[in-house]
Tab-separated table of N, CA and C in Angstrom:
chain	number	residue	atom	x	y	z
A	28	MET	N	0.836	-1.186	0.000
A	28	MET	CA	0.000	0.000	0.000
A	28	MET	C	0.880	1.247	0.000
A	29	ASP	N	0.447	2.244	-0.705
A	29	ASP	CA	1.172	3.497	-0.806
A	29	ASP	C	0.776	4.412	0.354
A	30	PHE	N	1.746	4.799	1.159
A	30	PHE	CA	1.467	5.612	2.340
A	30	PHE	C	0.837	6.951	1.981
A	31	ASP	N	1.339	7.608	0.939
A	31	ASP	CA	0.799	8.916	0.561
A	31	ASP	C	-0.676	8.838	0.216
A	32	SER	N	-1.085	7.807	-0.497
A	32	SER	CA	-2.507	7.684	-0.852
A	32	SER	C	-3.351	7.390	0.387
A	33	ILE	N	-2.813	6.597	1.320
A	33	ILE	CA	-3.525	6.336	2.576
A	33	ILE	C	-3.676	7.644	3.348
A	34	TYR	N	-2.591	8.401	3.427
A	34	TYR	CA	-2.620	9.672	4.149
A	34	TYR	C	-3.641	10.622	3.535
A	35	GLN	N	-3.595	10.763	2.221
A	35	GLN	CA	-4.518	11.683	1.539
A	35	GLN	C	-5.967	11.246	1.710
A	36	SER	N	-6.202	9.949	1.666
A	36	SER	CA	-7.574	9.433	1.720
A	36	SER	C	-8.174	9.468	3.120
A	37	TYR	N	-7.360	9.269	4.142
A	37	TYR	CA	-7.915	9.036	5.477
A	37	TYR	C	-7.534	10.060	6.543
A	38	PHE	N	-6.672	11.015	6.236
A	38	PHE	CA	-6.270	11.963	7.272
A	38	PHE	C	-7.471	12.712	7.848
A	39	LYS	N	-8.336	13.200	6.989
A	39	LYS	CA	-9.490	13.974	7.460
A	39	LYS	C	-10.397	13.124	8.347
A	40	ASP	N	-10.619	11.863	7.963
A	40	ASP	CA	-11.455	10.978	8.777
A	40	ASP	C	-10.841	10.741	10.154
A	41	VAL	N	-9.527	10.488	10.174
A	41	VAL	CA	-8.842	10.257	11.449
A	41	VAL	C	-8.882	11.521	12.304
A	42	TYR	N	-8.638	12.673	11.675
A	42	TYR	CA	-8.679	13.932	12.414
A	42	TYR	C	-10.074	14.166	13.009
A	43	LEU	N	-11.125	13.965	12.230
A	43	LEU	CA	-12.488	14.184	12.728
A	43	LEU	C	-12.830	13.200	13.851
A	44	TYR	N	-12.365	11.978	13.723
A	44	TYR	CA	-12.577	11.002	14.791
A	44	TYR	C	-11.895	11.473	16.076
A	45	LEU	N	-10.636	11.903	15.957
A	45	LEU	CA	-9.911	12.391	17.139
A	45	LEU	C	-10.527	13.673	17.681
A	46	ARG	N	-11.038	14.494	16.798
A	46	ARG	CA	-11.694	15.744	17.220
A	46	ARG	C	-12.931	15.429	18.051
A	47	SER	N	-13.598	14.315	17.727
A	47	SER	CA	-14.771	13.924	18.506
A	47	SER	C	-14.367	13.428	19.894
A	48	LEU	N	-13.153	12.899	20.020
A	48	LEU	CA	-12.664	12.446	21.326
A	48	LEU	C	-12.097	13.592	22.152
A	49	SER	N	-11.429	14.526	21.474
A	49	SER	CA	-10.723	15.601	22.157
A	49	SER	C	-11.474	16.917	22.000
A	50	ALA	N	-11.448	17.719	23.025
A	50	ALA	CA	-12.088	19.035	22.955
A	50	ALA	C	-11.177	20.066	22.302
A	51	ASN	N	-9.965	19.690	21.994
A	51	ASN	CA	-8.977	20.634	21.490
A	51	ASN	C	-8.573	20.236	20.071
A	52	SER	N	-8.760	21.133	19.113
A	52	SER	CA	-8.445	20.814	17.713
A	52	SER	C	-6.939	20.633	17.502
A	53	GLU	N	-6.119	21.388	18.237
A	53	GLU	CA	-4.665	21.234	18.105
A	53	GLU	C	-4.223	19.854	18.589
A	54	THR	N	-4.801	19.405	19.686
A	54	THR	CA	-4.484	18.077	20.201
A	54	THR	C	-4.899	17.017	19.197
A	55	ALA	N	-6.070	17.184	18.619
A	55	ALA	CA	-6.559	16.222	17.625
A	55	ALA	C	-5.620	16.166	16.425
A	56	GLU	N	-5.146	17.324	15.969
A	56	GLU	CA	-4.239	17.326	14.813
A	56	GLU	C	-2.898	16.688	15.163
A	57	GLU	N	-2.373	16.983	16.340
A	57	GLU	CA	-1.101	16.385	16.740
A	57	GLU	C	-1.203	14.870	16.843
A	58	ILE	N	-2.300	14.393	17.421
A	58	ILE	CA	-2.466	12.948	17.565
A	58	ILE	C	-2.714	12.312	16.205
A	59	ALA	N	-3.389	13.014	15.305
A	59	ALA	CA	-3.572	12.499	13.943
A	59	ALA	C	-2.215	12.357	13.264
A	60	GLN	N	-1.348	13.343	13.444
A	60	GLN	CA	0.001	13.257	12.875
A	60	GLN	C	0.764	12.074	13.471
A	61	GLU	N	0.638	11.911	14.770
A	61	GLU	CA	1.295	10.787	15.443
A	61	GLU	C	0.750	9.465	14.913
A	62	THR	N	-0.563	9.424	14.677
A	62	THR	CA	-1.192	8.222	14.138
A	62	THR	C	-0.570	7.838	12.803
A	63	PHE	N	-0.393	8.815	11.924
A	63	PHE	CA	0.169	8.505	10.617
A	63	PHE	C	1.669	8.231	10.688
A	64	GLU	N	2.332	8.787	11.669
A	64	GLU	CA	3.742	8.447	11.863
A	64	GLU	C	3.852	6.978	12.271
A	65	LYS	N	2.982	6.539	13.185
A	65	LYS	CA	2.976	5.134	13.601
A	65	LYS	C	2.556	4.233	12.444
A	66	THR	N	1.614	4.707	11.653
A	66	THR	CA	1.166	3.937	10.491
A	66	THR	C	2.316	3.749	9.512
A	67	LEU	N	3.077	4.803	9.282
A	67	LEU	CA	4.212	4.727	8.363
A	67	LEU	C	5.218	3.672	8.830
A	68	ARG	N	5.445	3.622	10.143
A	68	ARG	CA	6.406	2.664	10.681
A	68	ARG	C	5.897	1.224	10.633
A	69	SER	N	4.567	1.043	10.642
A	69	SER	CA	4.040	-0.325	10.734
A	69	SER	C	3.176	-0.725	9.540
A	70	ILE	N	3.245	0.009	8.443
A	70	ILE	CA	2.410	-0.291	7.280
A	70	ILE	C	2.700	-1.678	6.721
A	71	ASP	N	3.938	-2.151	6.871
A	71	ASP	CA	4.276	-3.478	6.352
A	71	ASP	C	3.618	-4.605	7.145
A	72	ARG	N	3.127	-4.308	8.355
A	72	ARG	CA	2.449	-5.313	9.173
A	72	ARG	C	0.949	-5.362	8.907
A	73	PHE	N	0.421	-4.411	8.156
A	73	PHE	CA	-1.008	-4.415	7.833
A	73	PHE	C	-1.250	-5.461	6.750
A	74	ASP	N	-2.098	-6.462	7.081
A	74	ASP	CA	-2.291	-7.569	6.151
A	74	ASP	C	-3.459	-7.363	5.189
A	75	GLY	N	-4.259	-6.342	5.372
A	75	GLY	CA	-5.357	-6.069	4.460
A	75	GLY	C	-6.614	-6.866	4.763
A	76	ALA	N	-6.587	-7.718	5.782
A	76	ALA	CA	-7.761	-8.523	6.122
A	76	ALA	C	-8.877	-7.655	6.701
A	77	LYS	N	-8.514	-6.571	7.347
A	77	LYS	CA	-9.489	-5.665	7.947
A	77	LYS	C	-9.559	-4.393	7.128
A	78	ASP	N	-10.575	-3.608	7.413
A	78	ASP	CA	-10.715	-2.295	6.783
A	78	ASP	C	-9.592	-1.395	7.294
A	79	ILE	N	-8.898	-0.721	6.385
A	79	ILE	CA	-7.764	0.129	6.780
A	79	ILE	C	-8.228	1.281	7.671
A	80	ARG	N	-9.452	1.765	7.436
A	80	ARG	CA	-9.966	2.863	8.262
A	80	ARG	C	-10.106	2.410	9.716
A	81	ALA	N	-10.599	1.195	9.920
A	81	ALA	CA	-10.736	0.668	11.288
A	81	ALA	C	-9.371	0.522	11.940
A	82	TRP	N	-8.392	0.081	11.161
A	82	TRP	CA	-7.024	-0.052	11.671
A	82	TRP	C	-6.476	1.314	12.082
A	83	LEU	N	-6.677	2.319	11.227
A	83	LEU	CA	-6.211	3.675	11.533
A	83	LEU	C	-6.923	4.232	12.768
A	84	PHE	N	-8.222	3.987	12.883
A	84	PHE	CA	-8.970	4.479	14.038
A	84	PHE	C	-8.469	3.818	15.322
A	85	THR	N	-8.104	2.551	15.241
A	85	THR	CA	-7.570	1.865	16.422
A	85	THR	C	-6.240	2.485	16.846
A	86	ILE	N	-5.381	2.745	15.878
A	86	ILE	CA	-4.095	3.396	16.183
A	86	ILE	C	-4.347	4.779	16.781
A	87	ALA	N	-5.280	5.533	16.186
A	87	ALA	CA	-5.596	6.885	16.665
A	87	ALA	C	-6.161	6.845	18.085
A	88	ARG	N	-7.081	5.919	18.332
A	88	ARG	CA	-7.679	5.818	19.667
A	88	ARG	C	-6.616	5.504	20.706
A	89	ASN	N	-5.731	4.546	20.400
A	89	ASN	CA	-4.666	4.196	21.346
A	89	ASN	C	-3.715	5.368	21.565
A	90	ALA	N	-3.397	6.090	20.512
A	90	ALA	CA	-2.530	7.268	20.651
A	90	ALA	C	-3.208	8.329	21.512
A	91	TYR	N	-4.519	8.497	21.343
A	91	TYR	CA	-5.264	9.471	22.153
A	91	TYR	C	-5.227	9.075	23.630
A	92	TYR	N	-5.479	7.799	23.918
A	92	TYR	CA	-5.455	7.352	25.310
A	92	TYR	C	-4.058	7.484	25.912
A	93	ASN	N	-3.034	7.204	25.114
A	93	ASN	CA	-1.667	7.397	25.602
A	93	ASN	C	-1.400	8.863	25.918
A	94	GLU	N	-1.898	9.747	25.071
A	94	GLU	CA	-1.743	11.190	25.316
A	94	GLU	C	-2.472	11.593	26.601
A	95	CYS	N	-3.656	11.037	26.799
A	95	CYS	CA	-4.408	11.334	28.027
A	95	CYS	C	-3.633	10.884	29.268
A	96	LYS	N	-3.047	9.711	29.172
A	96	LYS	CA	-2.248	9.218	30.297
A	96	LYS	C	-1.036	10.113	30.519
A	97	ARG	N	-0.407	10.508	29.418
A	97	ARG	CA	0.777	11.348	29.529
A	97	ARG	C	0.433	12.694	30.152
A	98	GLN	N	-0.714	13.218	29.822
A	98	GLN	CA	-1.147	14.502	30.370
A	98	GLN	C	-1.773	14.340	31.759
A	99	LYS	N	-1.830	13.089	32.220
A	99	LYS	CA	-2.418	12.777	33.532
A	99	LYS	C	-3.844	13.280	33.648
A	100	ARG	N	-4.558	13.023	32.598
A	100	ARG	CA	-5.980	13.322	32.614
A	100	ARG	C	-6.699	12.095	32.088
A	101	PHE	N	-7.958	12.036	32.305
A	101	PHE	CA	-8.725	10.874	31.906
A	101	PHE	C	-9.572	11.201	30.692
A	102	ALA	N	-9.661	10.239	29.793
A	102	ALA	CA	-10.539	10.375	28.636
A	102	ALA	C	-11.955	10.142	29.129
A	103	VAL	N	-12.846	11.020	28.766
A	103	VAL	CA	-14.232	10.903	29.189
A	103	VAL	C	-15.092	10.565	27.986
A	104	ALA	N	-16.242	9.950	28.250
A	104	ALA	CA	-17.132	9.561	27.162
A	104	ALA	C	-17.625	10.787	26.405
A	105	GLU	N	-17.971	11.834	27.133
A	105	GLU	CA	-18.384	13.070	26.495
A	105	GLU	C	-17.271	14.097	26.662
A	106	PRO	N	-16.817	14.675	25.551
A	106	PRO	CA	-15.752	15.662	25.688
A	106	PRO	C	-16.239	16.895	26.445
A	107	PRO	N	-15.363	17.471	27.274
A	107	PRO	CA	-15.741	18.679	27.989
A	107	PRO	C	-15.976	19.839	27.033
A	108	THR	N	-16.710	20.829	27.439
A	108	THR	CA	-17.011	21.961	26.550
A	108	THR	C	-15.798	22.725	26.129
A	109	GLN	N	-15.016	23.345	26.452
A	109	GLN	CA	-13.788	23.895	25.891
A	109	GLN	C	-12.791	23.948	27.024
A	110	VAL	N	-11.811	23.095	26.947
A	110	VAL	CA	-10.783	23.029	27.972
A	110	VAL	C	-9.530	23.702	27.427
A	111	ALA	N	-8.992	24.609	28.217
A	111	ALA	CA	-7.759	25.286	27.798
A	111	ALA	C	-6.605	24.299	27.868
A	112	ASP	N	-5.722	24.360	26.897
A	112	ASP	CA	-4.552	23.496	26.869
A	112	ASP	C	-3.554	24.010	27.904
A	113	PRO	N	-3.205	23.182	28.933
A	113	PRO	CA	-2.356	23.676	30.013
A	113	PRO	C	-0.912	23.940	29.595
A	114	GLN	N	-0.424	23.246	28.567
A	114	GLN	CA	0.961	23.446	28.152
A	114	GLN	C	1.004	24.421	26.982
A	115	PRO	N	1.933	25.339	27.009
A	115	PRO	CA	2.037	26.265	25.879
A	115	PRO	C	2.469	25.529	24.619
A	116	THR	N	1.952	25.953	23.488
A	116	THR	CA	2.337	25.336	22.217
A	116	THR	C	3.735	25.807	21.843
A	117	ILE	N	4.298	25.156	20.847
A	117	ILE	CA	5.628	25.532	20.364
A	117	ILE	C	5.624	26.981	19.902
A	118	VAL	N	4.561	27.383	19.209
A	118	VAL	CA	4.483	28.761	18.718
A	118	VAL	C	4.481	29.740	19.887
A	119	GLU	N	3.738	29.428	20.959
A	119	GLU	CA	3.727	30.298	22.140
A	119	GLU	C	5.107	30.355	22.781
A	120	ARG	N	5.796	29.216	22.783
A	120	ARG	CA	7.141	29.195	23.365
A	120	ARG	C	8.112	30.018	22.531
A	121	VAL	N	7.937	29.992	21.205
A	121	VAL	CA	8.804	30.787	20.334
A	121	VAL	C	8.600	32.268	20.608
A	122	MET	N	7.375	32.656	20.966
A	122	MET	CA	7.076	34.057	21.264
A	122	MET	C	7.712	34.506	22.576
A	123	ASP	N	7.893	33.583	23.515
A	123	ASP	CA	8.519	33.896	24.793
A	123	ASP	C	10.021	34.046	24.559
A	124	GLY	N	10.598	35.133	25.029
A	124	GLY	CA	11.998	35.447	24.750
A	124	GLY	C	12.987	34.374	25.163
A	125	GLU	N	12.914	33.926	26.404
A	125	GLU	CA	13.879	32.945	26.903
A	125	GLU	C	13.694	31.604	26.206
A	126	SER	N	12.451	31.169	26.079
A	126	SER	CA	12.185	29.906	25.389
A	126	SER	C	12.584	30.000	23.924
A	127	ALA	N	12.359	31.137	23.321
A	127	ALA	CA	12.699	31.325	21.905
A	127	ALA	C	14.192	31.116	21.690
A	128	PHE	N	15.008	31.656	22.579
A	128	PHE	CA	16.449	31.481	22.447
A	128	PHE	C	16.831	30.003	22.539
A	129	LEU	N	16.231	29.290	23.492
A	129	LEU	CA	16.538	27.871	23.655
A	129	LEU	C	16.090	27.068	22.431
A	130	ILE	N	14.927	27.413	21.883
A	130	ILE	CA	14.434	26.717	20.695
A	130	ILE	C	15.332	27.009	19.502
A	131	HIS	N	15.725	28.263	19.334
A	131	HIS	CA	16.620	28.608	18.229
A	131	HIS	C	17.970	27.902	18.382
A	132	GLN	N	18.436	27.797	19.609
A	132	GLN	CA	19.690	27.100	19.861
A	132	GLN	C	19.564	25.628	19.456
A	133	PHE	N	18.442	25.011	19.800
A	133	PHE	CA	18.205	23.616	19.414
A	133	PHE	C	18.044	23.494	17.898
A	134	LEU	N	17.328	24.441	17.287
A	134	LEU	CA	17.136	24.428	15.837
A	134	LEU	C	18.463	24.510	15.094
A	135	HIS	N	19.388	25.255	15.637
A	135	HIS	CA	20.695	25.418	15.004
A	135	HIS	C	21.381	24.066	14.781
A	136	ASP	N	21.206	23.145	15.724
A	136	ASP	CA	21.852	21.836	15.638
A	136	ASP	C	20.949	20.747	15.063
A	137	MET	N	19.698	21.084	14.777
A	137	MET	CA	18.748	20.090	14.272
A	137	MET	C	19.124	19.672	12.851
A	138	LYS	N	18.878	18.415	12.538
A	138	LYS	CA	19.204	17.883	11.219
A	138	LYS	C	18.162	18.319	10.194
A	139	GLU	N	18.606	18.348	8.938
A	139	GLU	CA	17.699	18.627	7.830
A	139	GLU	C	16.952	17.341	7.496
A	140	PRO	N	15.781	17.382	6.995
A	140	PRO	CA	14.957	18.510	6.597
A	140	PRO	C	14.123	19.067	7.743
A	141	TYR	N	14.266	18.483	8.939
A	141	TYR	CA	13.429	18.892	10.069
A	141	TYR	C	13.560	20.383	10.366
A	142	LYS	N	14.807	20.857	10.383
A	142	LYS	CA	15.045	22.266	10.701
A	142	LYS	C	14.338	23.173	9.696
A	143	GLU	N	14.525	22.893	8.422
A	143	GLU	CA	13.965	23.778	7.400
A	143	GLU	C	12.446	23.711	7.356
A	144	VAL	N	11.882	22.514	7.465
A	144	VAL	CA	10.418	22.379	7.433
A	144	VAL	C	9.804	23.095	8.631
A	145	PHE	N	10.386	22.917	9.810
A	145	PHE	CA	9.866	23.595	10.999
A	145	PHE	C	9.960	25.106	10.839
A	146	THR	N	11.092	25.584	10.373
A	146	THR	CA	11.302	27.023	10.194
A	146	THR	C	10.325	27.599	9.176
A	147	LEU	N	10.143	26.908	8.068
A	147	LEU	CA	9.206	27.397	7.041
A	147	LEU	C	7.777	27.428	7.561
A	148	ARG	N	7.409	26.439	8.349
A	148	ARG	CA	6.029	26.361	8.857
A	148	ARG	C	5.781	27.402	9.949
A	149	VAL	N	6.674	27.493	10.926
A	149	VAL	CA	6.439	28.368	12.081
A	149	VAL	C	6.812	29.815	11.784
A	150	PHE	N	7.999	30.032	11.269
A	150	PHE	CA	8.453	31.402	11.055
A	150	PHE	C	8.013	31.950	9.704
A	151	GLY	N	8.008	31.095	8.690
A	151	GLY	CA	7.585	31.526	7.360
A	151	GLY	C	6.087	31.444	7.160
A	152	GLU	N	5.396	30.771	8.087
A	152	GLU	CA	3.948	30.594	8.055
A	152	GLU	C	3.462	30.041	6.718
A	153	LEU	N	4.248	29.138	6.142
A	153	LEU	CA	3.870	28.523	4.876
A	153	LEU	C	2.958	27.328	5.126
A	154	PRO	N	1.977	27.110	4.256
A	154	PRO	CA	1.148	25.907	4.383
A	154	PRO	C	1.954	24.673	3.961
A	155	PHE	N	1.503	23.508	4.399
A	155	PHE	CA	2.220	22.281	4.102
A	155	PHE	C	2.334	22.034	2.597
A	156	GLU	N	1.342	22.468	1.845
A	156	GLU	CA	1.364	22.269	0.396
A	156	GLU	C	2.551	23.004	-0.233
A	157	LYS	N	2.809	24.236	0.211
A	157	LYS	CA	3.929	25.021	-0.327
A	157	LYS	C	5.274	24.431	0.100
A	158	ILE	N	5.347	23.988	1.354
A	158	ILE	CA	6.582	23.376	1.846
A	158	ILE	C	6.869	22.112	1.031
A	159	ALA	N	5.829	21.327	0.778
A	159	ALA	CA	5.997	20.102	-0.003
A	159	ALA	C	6.495	20.415	-1.406
A	160	GLN	N	5.993	21.484	-2.015
A	160	GLN	CA	6.436	21.882	-3.347
A	160	GLN	C	7.923	22.231	-3.347
A	161	LEU	N	8.365	22.917	-2.312
A	161	LEU	CA	9.780	23.295	-2.228
A	161	LEU	C	10.701	22.078	-2.211
A	162	PHE	N	10.251	21.012	-1.570
A	162	PHE	CA	11.071	19.808	-1.446
A	162	PHE	C	10.761	18.772	-2.527
A	163	GLY	N	9.731	19.028	-3.333
A	163	GLY	CA	9.337	18.055	-4.342
A	163	GLY	C	8.724	16.808	-3.723
A	164	LYS	N	8.026	16.994	-2.616
A	164	LYS	CA	7.411	15.877	-1.885
A	164	LYS	C	5.912	16.142	-1.755
A	165	SER	N	5.231	15.250	-1.044
A	165	SER	CA	3.786	15.393	-0.839
A	165	SER	C	3.519	16.237	0.414
A	166	PRO	N	2.326	16.841	0.505
A	166	PRO	CA	1.963	17.568	1.731
A	166	PRO	C	1.977	16.659	2.960
A	167	GLY	N	1.648	15.395	2.773
A	167	GLY	CA	1.702	14.442	3.892
A	167	GLY	C	3.108	14.297	4.435
A	168	TRP	N	4.086	14.264	3.530
A	168	TRP	CA	5.479	14.194	3.945
A	168	TRP	C	5.835	15.422	4.781
A	169	ALA	N	5.416	16.597	4.317
A	169	ALA	CA	5.719	17.842	5.037
A	169	ALA	C	5.092	17.829	6.428
A	170	ARG	N	3.864	17.334	6.528
A	170	ARG	CA	3.193	17.263	7.833
A	170	ARG	C	3.944	16.338	8.784
A	171	VAL	N	4.339	15.181	8.288
A	171	VAL	CA	5.043	14.208	9.129
A	171	VAL	C	6.389	14.764	9.589
A	172	VAL	N	7.137	15.383	8.683
A	172	VAL	CA	8.441	15.952	9.035
A	172	VAL	C	8.262	17.072	10.058
A	173	PHE	N	7.252	17.929	9.859
A	173	PHE	CA	6.987	19.003	10.818
A	173	PHE	C	6.643	18.430	12.184
A	174	TYR	N	5.781	17.415	12.198
A	174	TYR	CA	5.390	16.808	13.468
A	174	TYR	C	6.613	16.235	14.188
A	175	ARG	N	7.475	15.565	13.453
A	175	ARG	CA	8.675	14.982	14.066
A	175	ARG	C	9.600	16.060	14.611
A	176	ALA	N	9.744	17.145	13.862
A	176	ALA	CA	10.580	18.255	14.333
A	176	ALA	C	9.983	18.860	15.598
A	177	LYS	N	8.684	19.073	15.577
A	177	LYS	CA	8.000	19.649	16.731
A	177	LYS	C	8.149	18.737	17.951
A	178	THR	N	8.053	17.432	17.741
A	178	THR	CA	8.212	16.472	18.831
A	178	THR	C	9.629	16.530	19.396
A	179	GLN	N	10.626	16.642	18.522
A	179	GLN	CA	12.012	16.750	18.989
A	179	GLN	C	12.188	17.989	19.860
A	180	ILE	N	11.624	19.105	19.441
A	180	ILE	CA	11.747	20.355	20.195
A	180	ILE	C	11.010	20.242	21.524
A	181	GLN	N	9.808	19.665	21.507
A	181	GLN	CA	9.047	19.503	22.748
A	181	GLN	C	9.797	18.614	23.732
A	182	ASP	N	10.376	17.523	23.230
A	182	ASP	CA	11.154	16.635	24.109
A	182	ASP	C	12.350	17.367	24.712
A	183	TYR	N	13.010	18.179	23.882
A	183	TYR	CA	14.156	18.964	24.349
A	183	TYR	C	13.724	19.952	25.433
A	184	MET	N	12.607	20.626	25.206
A	184	MET	CA	12.130	21.614	26.183
A	184	MET	C	11.691	20.931	27.472
A	185	GLU	N	11.090	19.751	27.371
A	185	GLU	CA	10.698	19.014	28.572
A	185	GLU	C	11.928	18.574	29.371
A	186	GLU	N	12.975	18.161	28.655
A	186	GLU	CA	14.222	17.790	29.326
A	186	GLU	C	14.791	18.977	30.088
A	187	LEU	N	14.756	20.167	29.472
A	187	LEU	CA	15.263	21.370	30.140
A	187	LEU	C	14.424	21.711	31.369
A	188	ASN	N	13.106	21.531	31.266
A	188	ASN	CA	12.225	21.835	32.398
A	188	ASN	C	12.430	20.859	33.538
A	189	ASP	N	12.791	19.606	33.207
A	189	ASP	CA	13.010	18.591	34.242
A	189	ASP	C	14.310	18.816	34.997
A	190	GLU	N	15.246	19.509	34.366
A	190	GLU	CA	16.551	19.716	35.007
A	190	GLU	C	16.501	20.749	36.089
């Protein structure tokens, strides 16, 4: 199976499913990206006996529950009406002077294409379609690379906060 066609065909469905579980659209998008990252790593194990959408929804649901555990909150049957995200997003951290310096310092040493895709998305405010055109890749590729870069930065910032 071609990953790009799976991504193009099912990303919106997975995102809407996660949006129904989560009260936060940013959380839903991040978990959708994580879902497709996991799918990319395990696509060779999909035997085709089941519906691919059901398989993707299972991966998404498990990723959502893992995120809930990580955030030390519980998934509820009915999503709460609008819950503020307790952790600042990467963009908010970039706006903060001290955090911005630390992120830029980490970006300086980050490997390509992660550094460039992250920079184009956050600082250049380019859509994934334009970033994909620059690299001659698909928008799905740009989304996955951005998500991975963002995850690397978040992990780095969490390590600094733990110290």
